[in-house]
Coordinates of C-alpha atoms and ligand atoms in Angstrom, one line a residue:
M210 CA -4.6 -11.0 20.3
T211 CA -3.9 -7.7 18.4
N212 CA -6.5 -6.6 15.9
V213 CA -5.2 -4.1 13.3
A214 CA -6.9 -1.1 11.7
V215 CA -5.5 0.0 8.4
I216 CA -6.2 3.7 7.7
G217 CA -5.2 6.1 5.0
S218 CA -3.0 8.9 6.5
Q219 CA -3.4 11.4 3.6
W220 CA -6.2 12.1 1.1
G221 CA -6.9 8.5 0.2
D222 CA -5.4 6.2 -2.5
E223 CA -2.3 5.5 -0.3
G224 CA -2.3 1.8 -1.2
K225 CA -4.6 0.5 1.5
G226 CA -6.0 -2.3 -0.7
K227 CA -2.5 -3.6 -1.4
V228 CA -1.5 -3.6 2.2
V229 CA -4.8 -5.0 3.5
D230 CA -4.4 -7.9 1.0
W231 CA -0.9 -8.5 2.0
L232 CA -1.7 -8.4 5.8
S233 CA -4.8 -10.5 5.4
E234 CA -2.7 -13.6 5.0
R235 CA -2.2 -13.3 8.7
A236 CA -5.8 -12.4 9.5
H237 CA -9.0 -14.5 9.7
V238 CA -11.4 -11.6 9.1
V239 CA -11.4 -8.3 7.2
V240 CA -13.9 -5.7 8.1
R241 CA -14.9 -2.5 6.2
F242 CA -16.4 0.0 8.7
Q243 CA -17.0 3.3 6.9
G244 CA -17.3 4.9 3.4
G245 CA -19.0 3.1 0.6
H246 CA -18.3 2.6 -3.1
N247 CA -16.5 5.9 -3.3
A248 CA -13.5 3.8 -2.2
G249 CA -11.3 2.2 -4.9
H250 CA -8.8 -0.3 -3.5
T251 CA -6.4 -2.0 -6.0
L252 CA -4.9 -5.4 -5.5
V253 CA -2.4 -7.0 -7.9
I254 CA -2.0 -10.7 -7.4
D255 CA -0.2 -13.0 -9.9
G256 CA -0.7 -10.6 -12.7
V257 CA -4.4 -10.1 -12.1
T258 CA -5.7 -6.7 -11.0
Y259 CA -8.7 -6.5 -8.7
K260 CA -10.4 -3.2 -8.1
L261 CA -12.6 -3.3 -5.0
S262 CA -15.0 -0.6 -3.8
L263 CA -17.3 -2.1 -1.3
L264 CA -15.9 -5.6 -0.8
P265 CA -13.2 -5.9 1.8
S266 CA -9.8 -6.6 0.3
G267 CA -9.7 -10.0 2.1
I268 CA -12.3 -11.3 -0.3
V269 CA -9.8 -12.5 -2.8
R270 CA -8.2 -15.0 -0.3
P271 CA -10.0 -18.3 0.2
N272 CA -11.1 -19.1 3.7
K273 CA -11.1 -15.5 4.9
L274 CA -14.3 -14.0 6.2
S275 CA -15.2 -10.5 4.8
I276 CA -17.5 -8.2 6.7
I277 CA -19.2 -5.0 5.7
G278 CA -20.1 -3.2 8.9
N279 CA -22.9 -0.8 9.8
G280 CA -20.8 2.3 9.3
V281 CA -20.6 1.6 5.5
V282 CA -23.3 3.0 3.3
I283 CA -24.2 0.2 0.9
D284 CA -25.5 0.7 -2.6
P285 CA -27.1 -2.7 -3.2
Y286 CA -26.7 -2.6 -6.9
A287 CA -23.1 -1.6 -6.7
L288 CA -22.5 -4.4 -4.3
L289 CA -24.1 -7.0 -6.5
S290 CA -22.3 -5.8 -9.6
E291 CA -19.0 -5.9 -7.7
I292 CA -19.7 -9.5 -6.6
E293 CA -20.4 -10.3 -10.2
S294 CA -17.3 -8.7 -11.6
V295 CA -15.0 -10.4 -9.1
S296 CA -16.7 -13.7 -9.8
K297 CA -15.5 -13.3 -13.4
L298 CA -12.0 -13.2 -12.0
G299 CA -12.6 -16.4 -10.1
V300 CA -13.5 -15.0 -6.6
I301 CA -16.6 -16.6 -5.4
V302 CA -18.6 -14.6 -2.9
T303 CA -21.3 -16.4 -0.9
P304 CA -22.8 -15.9 2.6
E305 CA -20.0 -18.2 3.8
N306 CA -17.3 -15.6 3.1
L307 CA -19.3 -12.3 3.1
R308 CA -21.5 -10.9 5.8
I309 CA -23.1 -7.5 5.8
A310 CA -24.5 -5.6 8.8
E311 CA -28.3 -5.8 9.1
N312 CA -28.2 -2.2 10.4
A313 CA -26.2 -0.7 7.6
P314 CA -27.9 2.1 5.7
L315 CA -28.5 1.8 2.0
I316 CA -27.6 4.2 -0.8
L317 CA -30.6 4.4 -3.1
P318 CA -30.8 5.9 -6.6
V319 CA -32.2 9.1 -5.2
H320 CA -29.0 9.7 -3.2
R321 CA -26.9 9.7 -6.4
K322 CA -29.3 12.2 -8.0
V323 CA -29.1 14.5 -4.9
D324 CA -25.3 14.2 -4.8
Q325 CA -25.0 15.2 -8.4
M326 CA -27.5 18.0 -8.0
A327 CA -25.8 19.4 -4.9
E328 CA -22.5 19.4 -6.8
A329 CA -24.0 21.3 -9.7
I330 CA -25.5 23.9 -7.2
R331 CA -22.0 24.3 -5.6
G332 CA -20.7 25.4 -9.0
K333 CA -17.1 26.6 -8.6
G334 CA -17.1 25.6 -5.0
K335 CA -17.9 22.0 -5.8
I336 CA -16.3 19.3 -3.6
G337 CA -15.6 17.0 -6.5
T338 CA -17.4 14.1 -5.0
T339 CA -17.4 10.7 -6.6
G340 CA -21.1 11.4 -7.4
R341 CA -22.2 8.1 -5.9
G342 CA -24.6 9.3 -3.3
I343 CA -22.3 8.9 -0.4
G344 CA -22.9 12.3 1.3
P345 CA -26.7 12.3 0.9
A346 CA -26.9 8.7 2.2
Y347 CA -25.0 9.6 5.3
E348 CA -27.2 12.7 5.7
D349 CA -30.3 10.6 5.7
K350 CA -28.7 8.2 8.2
V351 CA -28.0 11.0 10.7
A352 CA -31.5 12.5 10.0
R353 CA -33.0 9.1 10.9
R354 CA -34.6 8.6 7.5
A355 CA -32.3 5.9 6.2
V356 CA -33.5 2.6 4.7
R357 CA -31.4 -0.1 6.2
V358 CA -30.5 -3.6 5.1
C359 CA -32.9 -5.2 7.6
D360 CA -35.8 -3.2 6.1
L361 CA -35.5 -5.2 2.9
A362 CA -37.2 -8.1 4.6
D363 CA -40.5 -6.3 5.0
P364 CA -42.1 -4.9 1.8
D365 CA -44.7 -2.9 3.6
L366 CA -42.3 -1.2 5.9
L367 CA -39.9 -0.7 3.0
R368 CA -42.6 1.2 1.0
E369 CA -43.3 3.3 4.0
K370 CA -39.6 4.1 4.6
I371 CA -39.0 5.0 1.0
E372 CA -42.1 7.3 1.0
N373 CA -40.7 9.0 4.0
L374 CA -37.2 9.3 2.4
L375 CA -38.7 10.8 -0.7
V376 CA -40.7 13.5 1.1
Y377 CA -37.4 15.1 1.9
N378 CA -35.2 14.2 -1.1
N379 CA -37.9 15.0 -3.7
A380 CA -38.3 18.5 -2.1
L381 CA -34.6 19.0 -2.7
L382 CA -34.7 17.7 -6.3
Q383 CA -37.8 19.8 -7.1
A384 CA -36.3 23.0 -5.5
A385 CA -33.4 22.5 -7.9
G386 CA -35.7 22.0 -10.9
A387 CA -35.1 18.3 -11.2
P388 CA -37.9 15.8 -11.6
P389 CA -38.9 14.0 -8.4
M390 CA -38.7 10.2 -8.0
N391 CA -41.7 8.0 -7.3
V392 CA -41.8 5.2 -4.7
D393 CA -42.2 2.3 -7.2
E394 CA -39.3 3.5 -9.2
I395 CA -37.2 2.7 -6.2
L396 CA -39.2 0.0 -4.5
T397 CA -39.7 -2.4 -7.4
P398 CA -36.1 -3.0 -8.4
L399 CA -35.1 -3.0 -4.7
L400 CA -37.5 -5.9 -4.0
E401 CA -36.0 -7.8 -6.8
V402 CA -32.5 -7.7 -5.3
A403 CA -33.6 -7.8 -1.6
P404 CA -33.4 -11.7 -1.2
K405 CA -29.8 -11.7 -2.5
I406 CA -28.8 -8.8 -0.2
L407 CA -30.6 -10.3 2.8
S408 CA -28.7 -13.6 2.3
F409 CA -25.6 -11.8 3.5
S410 CA -27.3 -9.9 6.3
T411 CA -26.5 -10.6 9.9
P412 CA -26.0 -8.8 13.3
V413 CA -22.3 -8.1 12.7
W414 CA -21.7 -6.9 16.2
L415 CA -22.7 -10.3 17.5
L416 CA -20.6 -12.1 14.9
L417 CA -17.6 -10.0 15.8
D418 CA -18.0 -10.7 19.5
K419 CA -18.0 -14.4 18.7
L420 CA -14.9 -14.1 16.5
K421 CA -13.2 -12.1 19.1
R422 CA -13.9 -14.7 21.8
E423 CA -12.6 -17.4 19.5
G424 CA -9.3 -15.5 19.3
K425 CA -9.6 -14.7 15.6
R426 CA -7.4 -12.0 14.2
I427 CA -9.5 -9.2 12.8
L428 CA -8.2 -6.6 10.3
F429 CA -10.2 -3.4 9.8
E430 CA -9.9 -1.8 6.4
G431 CA -10.4 1.9 6.3
A432 CA -11.5 3.8 3.3
Q433 CA -10.4 7.3 2.2
G434 CA -7.9 9.0 4.5
I435 CA -7.5 11.2 7.5
M436 CA -7.5 14.4 5.6
L437 CA -10.9 13.5 4.1
D438 CA -12.4 12.9 7.6
V439 CA -15.6 14.9 8.1
D440 CA -14.3 16.4 11.4
H441 CA -10.5 16.4 11.1
G442 CA -10.0 16.7 7.4
T443 CA -9.9 19.7 5.1
Y444 CA -13.5 20.5 5.7
P445 CA -15.7 21.1 3.7
Y446 CA -13.6 19.3 1.0
V447 CA -14.0 16.0 2.7
T448 CA -16.1 12.9 2.5
S449 CA -19.1 12.4 4.8
S450 CA -17.8 9.9 7.2
N451 CA -15.2 9.8 9.9
T452 CA -12.2 8.0 8.5
L453 CA -10.2 7.7 11.8
A454 CA -9.4 4.3 13.3
G455 CA -11.8 5.0 16.2
T456 CA -14.6 4.7 13.6
A457 CA -13.9 1.0 13.3
T458 CA -15.6 0.5 16.7
I459 CA -18.7 2.5 15.8
G460 CA -18.9 1.3 12.3
S461 CA -18.7 -2.4 13.2
G462 CA -19.8 -2.8 16.8
I463 CA -16.6 -4.4 17.9
G464 CA -16.5 -2.4 21.1
M465 CA -13.7 -0.3 22.7
G466 CA -10.5 -2.1 23.0
G467 CA -11.2 -4.2 19.9
I468 CA -8.2 -2.7 18.1
G469 CA -4.6 -2.9 19.3
Y470 CA -2.6 -1.5 16.4
V471 CA -3.3 1.3 13.9
L472 CA -1.4 1.0 10.7
G473 CA -1.3 4.3 8.8
I474 CA -0.9 3.8 5.0
T475 CA 1.3 6.6 3.8
K476 CA 2.4 7.4 0.2
A477 CA 6.0 8.5 -0.2
Y478 CA 4.6 11.7 -1.8
T479 CA 1.1 13.2 -1.7
T480 CA -2.0 12.9 -4.0
R481 CA -5.5 14.2 -3.8
V482 CA -8.6 13.7 -6.1
G483 CA -11.3 16.3 -6.2
S484 CA -11.2 19.9 -5.0
G485 CA -9.8 21.4 -1.8
P486 CA -6.6 22.7 -0.3
F487 CA -3.4 20.9 -1.1
P488 CA -0.4 22.9 0.2
T489 CA 2.4 20.8 -1.5
E490 CA 0.6 20.4 -4.8
L491 CA 2.9 20.6 -7.8
T492 CA 1.1 22.1 -10.9
D493 CA 4.4 22.0 -12.8
A494 CA 6.3 19.4 -14.8
I495 CA 7.4 17.6 -11.6
G496 CA 3.8 17.1 -10.5
A497 CA 3.0 15.8 -14.0
K498 CA 6.0 13.4 -13.9
I499 CA 5.0 12.0 -10.5
G500 CA 1.4 11.5 -11.8
K501 CA 2.6 9.8 -14.9
I502 CA 5.1 7.4 -13.2
G503 CA 2.8 6.8 -10.3
N504 CA -0.1 6.1 -12.6
E505 CA -2.2 8.5 -10.5
F506 CA -5.7 8.2 -11.9
G507 CA -8.7 7.7 -9.7
T508 CA -9.7 4.0 -9.3
V509 CA -13.3 4.9 -9.1
T510 CA -13.8 7.9 -11.4
G511 CA -10.7 7.8 -13.6
R512 CA -9.9 11.4 -12.8
P513 CA -6.2 12.4 -12.7
R514 CA -5.0 12.7 -9.2
R515 CA -3.3 16.0 -8.2
C516 CA 0.3 15.2 -7.1
G517 CA 2.8 16.9 -4.8
W518 CA 5.7 16.4 -2.4
F519 CA 5.5 14.6 0.8
D520 CA 3.8 16.7 3.5
A521 CA 5.2 15.6 6.8
V522 CA 3.1 18.2 8.7
L523 CA -0.1 16.6 7.5
V524 CA 1.0 13.1 8.1
R525 CA 2.2 14.0 11.6
Q526 CA -1.2 15.5 12.3
A527 CA -2.8 12.2 11.0
V528 CA -0.5 10.2 13.3
K529 CA -1.7 12.1 16.3
I530 CA -5.4 12.4 15.5
C531 CA -5.7 8.8 14.5
G532 CA -3.4 7.3 17.1
I533 CA -1.3 5.6 14.3
T534 CA 1.1 3.0 15.8
G535 CA 3.2 2.5 12.7
I536 CA 3.1 3.3 9.0
A537 CA 3.2 1.4 5.8
L538 CA 5.2 3.5 3.4
T539 CA 4.0 2.9 -0.2
K540 CA 5.1 3.9 -3.7
L541 CA 8.7 4.8 -2.7
D542 CA 9.6 3.4 -6.1
I543 CA 7.9 6.3 -7.9
L544 CA 10.5 8.7 -6.5
D545 CA 13.4 6.6 -8.1
G546 CA 15.6 8.8 -10.3
F547 CA 14.5 12.2 -9.0
E548 CA 17.6 14.3 -8.6
T549 CA 16.2 16.2 -5.6
I550 CA 13.2 15.5 -3.4
K551 CA 11.4 17.9 -1.2
I552 CA 9.6 17.4 2.1
C553 CA 7.2 19.9 3.6
V554 CA 8.2 20.6 7.2
G555 CA 6.0 23.5 8.1
Y556 CA 3.7 26.2 6.7
K557 CA 3.8 30.0 6.4
H558 CA 0.7 32.2 6.4
K559 CA 0.8 36.0 6.5
G560 CA 4.1 36.0 8.4
V561 CA 2.9 33.3 10.9
L562 CA 4.6 29.9 11.0
Y563 CA 2.5 26.8 11.5
D564 CA 3.7 23.3 12.5
Y565 CA 0.2 22.0 11.9
L566 CA -2.7 22.7 9.4
P567 CA -5.1 25.1 11.0
A568 CA -8.9 24.3 10.6
S569 CA -9.9 27.5 8.7
M570 CA -10.6 26.7 5.1
K571 CA -9.2 30.0 4.1
I572 CA -5.9 29.6 5.9
Q573 CA -5.7 26.0 4.6
A574 CA -6.1 27.3 1.0
E575 CA -3.5 30.0 1.5
V576 CA -0.6 28.4 3.5
E577 CA 2.7 28.2 1.8
P578 CA 4.8 25.1 2.4
I579 CA 8.2 25.3 3.9
Y580 CA 10.4 22.7 2.3
E581 CA 13.5 20.8 3.2
E582 CA 15.4 19.5 0.2
M583 CA 17.2 16.2 -0.1
S584 CA 19.2 14.5 -2.8
G585 CA 17.3 11.7 -4.5
W586 CA 18.7 8.3 -5.5
S587 CA 19.4 7.0 -9.0
E588 CA 19.2 3.3 -8.2
S589 CA 15.8 1.5 -8.5
T590 CA 13.8 0.5 -5.4
Q591 CA 11.1 -1.0 -7.5
G592 CA 10.2 -4.5 -6.5
K593 CA 12.8 -4.7 -3.7
R594 CA 11.9 -7.2 -1.1
S595 CA 14.6 -6.6 1.4
W596 CA 15.7 -3.6 3.4
V597 CA 19.4 -4.2 2.7
D598 CA 18.7 -3.9 -1.1
L599 CA 17.5 -0.3 -0.7
P600 CA 19.8 2.6 -1.8
A601 CA 21.4 4.4 1.2
Q602 CA 19.8 7.7 0.1
A603 CA 16.3 6.1 0.0
I604 CA 16.8 4.9 3.5
K605 CA 17.9 8.4 4.5
Y606 CA 14.6 9.7 3.0
I607 CA 12.6 7.1 5.0
R608 CA 14.4 7.9 8.2
R609 CA 13.8 11.6 7.8
I610 CA 10.1 11.0 7.2
E611 CA 10.0 8.8 10.4
E612 CA 11.6 11.6 12.4
L613 CA 9.3 14.3 11.1
I614 CA 6.1 12.4 11.4
E615 CA 7.1 11.0 14.8
C616 CA 6.2 7.4 13.8
Q617 CA 8.1 4.4 12.4
V618 CA 7.8 2.4 9.3
A619 CA 6.3 -1.1 9.9
L620 CA 5.9 -2.0 6.2
L621 CA 7.4 -0.8 3.0
S622 CA 5.8 -1.3 -0.4
T623 CA 7.9 -1.2 -3.5
S624 CA 5.5 -2.1 -6.3
P625 CA 1.7 -2.7 -6.8
K626 CA 2.4 -6.5 -6.5
R627 CA 1.4 -8.3 -3.4
E628 CA 4.8 -9.9 -2.8
D629 CA 6.8 -6.7 -3.3
T630 CA 6.5 -5.8 0.4
I631 CA 9.1 -5.5 3.1
L632 CA 8.0 -6.3 6.6
V633 CA 9.9 -4.2 9.2
R634 CA 7.7 -4.8 12.3
D635 CA 4.7 -7.1 12.3
P636 CA 1.6 -5.1 13.3
F637 CA -0.1 -8.3 14.5
A638 CA 2.8 -9.1 16.8
D639 CA 3.0 -5.7 18.4
Ligands
GDP2147 P1 -6.2 2.7 -1.9 O1 -7.5 3.4 -2.2 O2 -5.5 3.3 -0.7 O3 -6.4 1.2 -1.7 O4 -5.2 2.9 -3.1 P2 -5.6 2.8 -4.7 O5 -5.6 1.3 -5.0 O6 -6.7 3.6 -5.0 O7 -4.3 3.5 -5.3 C1 -3.0 3.0 -5.1 C2 -2.4 2.6 -6.4 O8 -1.0 2.4 -6.2 C3 -2.9 1.3 -6.9 O9 -2.9 1.3 -8.3 C4 -1.9 0.3 -6.4 O10 -1.8 -0.9 -7.2 C5 -0.6 1.1 -6.5 N1 0.4 0.7 -5.5 C6 0.2 0.4 -4.2 N2 1.4 0.3 -3.6 C7 2.4 0.6 -4.5 C8 3.8 0.7 -4.5 O11 4.5 0.5 -3.5 N3 4.4 1.0 -5.7 C9 3.7 1.3 -6.8 N4 4.4 1.6 -7.9 N5 2.4 1.2 -6.9 C10 1.7 0.9 -5.7
IMO2148 P1 -10.0 5.3 -1.2 O1 -10.6 4.4 -0.2 C1 -9.5 9.4 -2.7 C2 -12.9 12.1 -2.2 C3 -13.6 12.6 -3.5 C4 -14.0 14.0 -3.1 C5 -14.4 13.8 -1.6 C6 -15.8 13.6 -1.3 O2 -9.9 4.7 -2.5 O3 -8.8 6.0 -0.7 P2 -17.5 11.6 -1.7 O4 -17.9 10.9 -3.0 O5 -16.9 10.7 -0.7 O6 -18.6 12.4 -1.1 O7 -16.4 12.6 -2.2 O8 -13.7 12.6 -1.2 N1 -12.8 10.6 -2.1 C7 -11.7 9.9 -2.2 N2 -10.4 10.3 -2.6 N3 -9.7 8.1 -2.3 C8 -10.9 7.7 -1.9 O9 -11.2 6.5 -1.4 C9 -12.0 8.6 -1.9 N4 -13.3 8.6 -1.5 C10 -13.8 9.8 -1.6 O10 -12.7 12.6 -4.6 O11 -12.9 14.8 -3.1
MG2149 MG1 -8.4 4.3 -3.9

């Protein structure tokens, strides 16, 4: 039985939510394994838009199990408020359809403060984080200070762990001239929500082992994208987790060999939110046009996304680093009507040609893209549900992308709507 990992192959917002929702019809279980509520995954089903941050995108389908693994940093208040907001749209979340890992670290209010403080200190060099405490929570996890879901069951231990967490974090806040937090400020509201959070808590690794033995199909839903990976992305302008498919094993406890197919979600052009290098960025009218037609505004922060041409060099790098088996190409419809379309096929830097993005942040910021130009298509691809209905020139664009990134299209998405999806090769059947 093939389990599938869905991963963003660019800088996030490639359409992972839409694709996971579509694929989850064929899956029994959907698992988030890294990131937190910095993610914003949009689903459009029967005219209703769902914006999910922490909840796996399978949550909207009845009879599917959603799991939040230990690799996710969980803000308990954000989780509860998301559960409440989806319930208003008719999605009922109970321990029957949502389980969260007992060993997942929590994002606490102090992490949000430290995140915002750190950004203010960075000044012009700021990362442009979502300000939700993601980085500081991961730092505390690695520093072995984190408060974890299981700690919520023991008020004395919880107090001790928060005290310990604050020794470090208050020192940071005070050094920056910000007021420190006191233990009760964090502990009292946390104890109020603890029973609700604990009702979802379970040893996820054990549950996944059982589901695997039962032959259940498991879909792993990545957040962010490969270029935001803390090791392989455009460091330091990255998020604080590994966004690669391999993280699904660490971030859920499924064990090696638990994933058979890696589906890289790939936008037909490129976007990025926040700071950092972006070789194919268009700061001209074309970039603004893509952003407008593509409705490129951050799901989480509402910030306008930076837009640019498709960067085949970056996506090929993602395919190799992440072991992507096939891609889901999304938002092709946004390029409808462009007279010419460019694809980045290499970089130039101080007379040197690169067929990959080097690790140096300075070189990353200075590389110039080498473009290949193609004629666009005037016909609409929006909402097309069959390959034969696509304009020949659009197919040519897809074929050229496949060639350049050394990977084939498994799915094509032609609108935000669930059903506007063309299946080329079934990832679960591969
Ligand atoms: P994610 O973070 O990867 O899940 O992506 P987001 O949900 O943040 O951003 C993708 C946006 O594009 C959402 O508004 C989707 O509804 C929308 N979308 C996804 N696929 C398509 C597509 O094929 N065409 C169009 N026009 N919009 C799409
Ligand atoms: P989805 O899952 C796009 C970006 C932020 C910032 C950097 C670090 O919707 O694709 P963080 O708050 O994680 O410390 O911010 O990462 N970022 C995303 N960009 N999509 C996302 O998630 C992102 N999650 C974080 O904008 O540049
Ligand atoms: Mg998003």
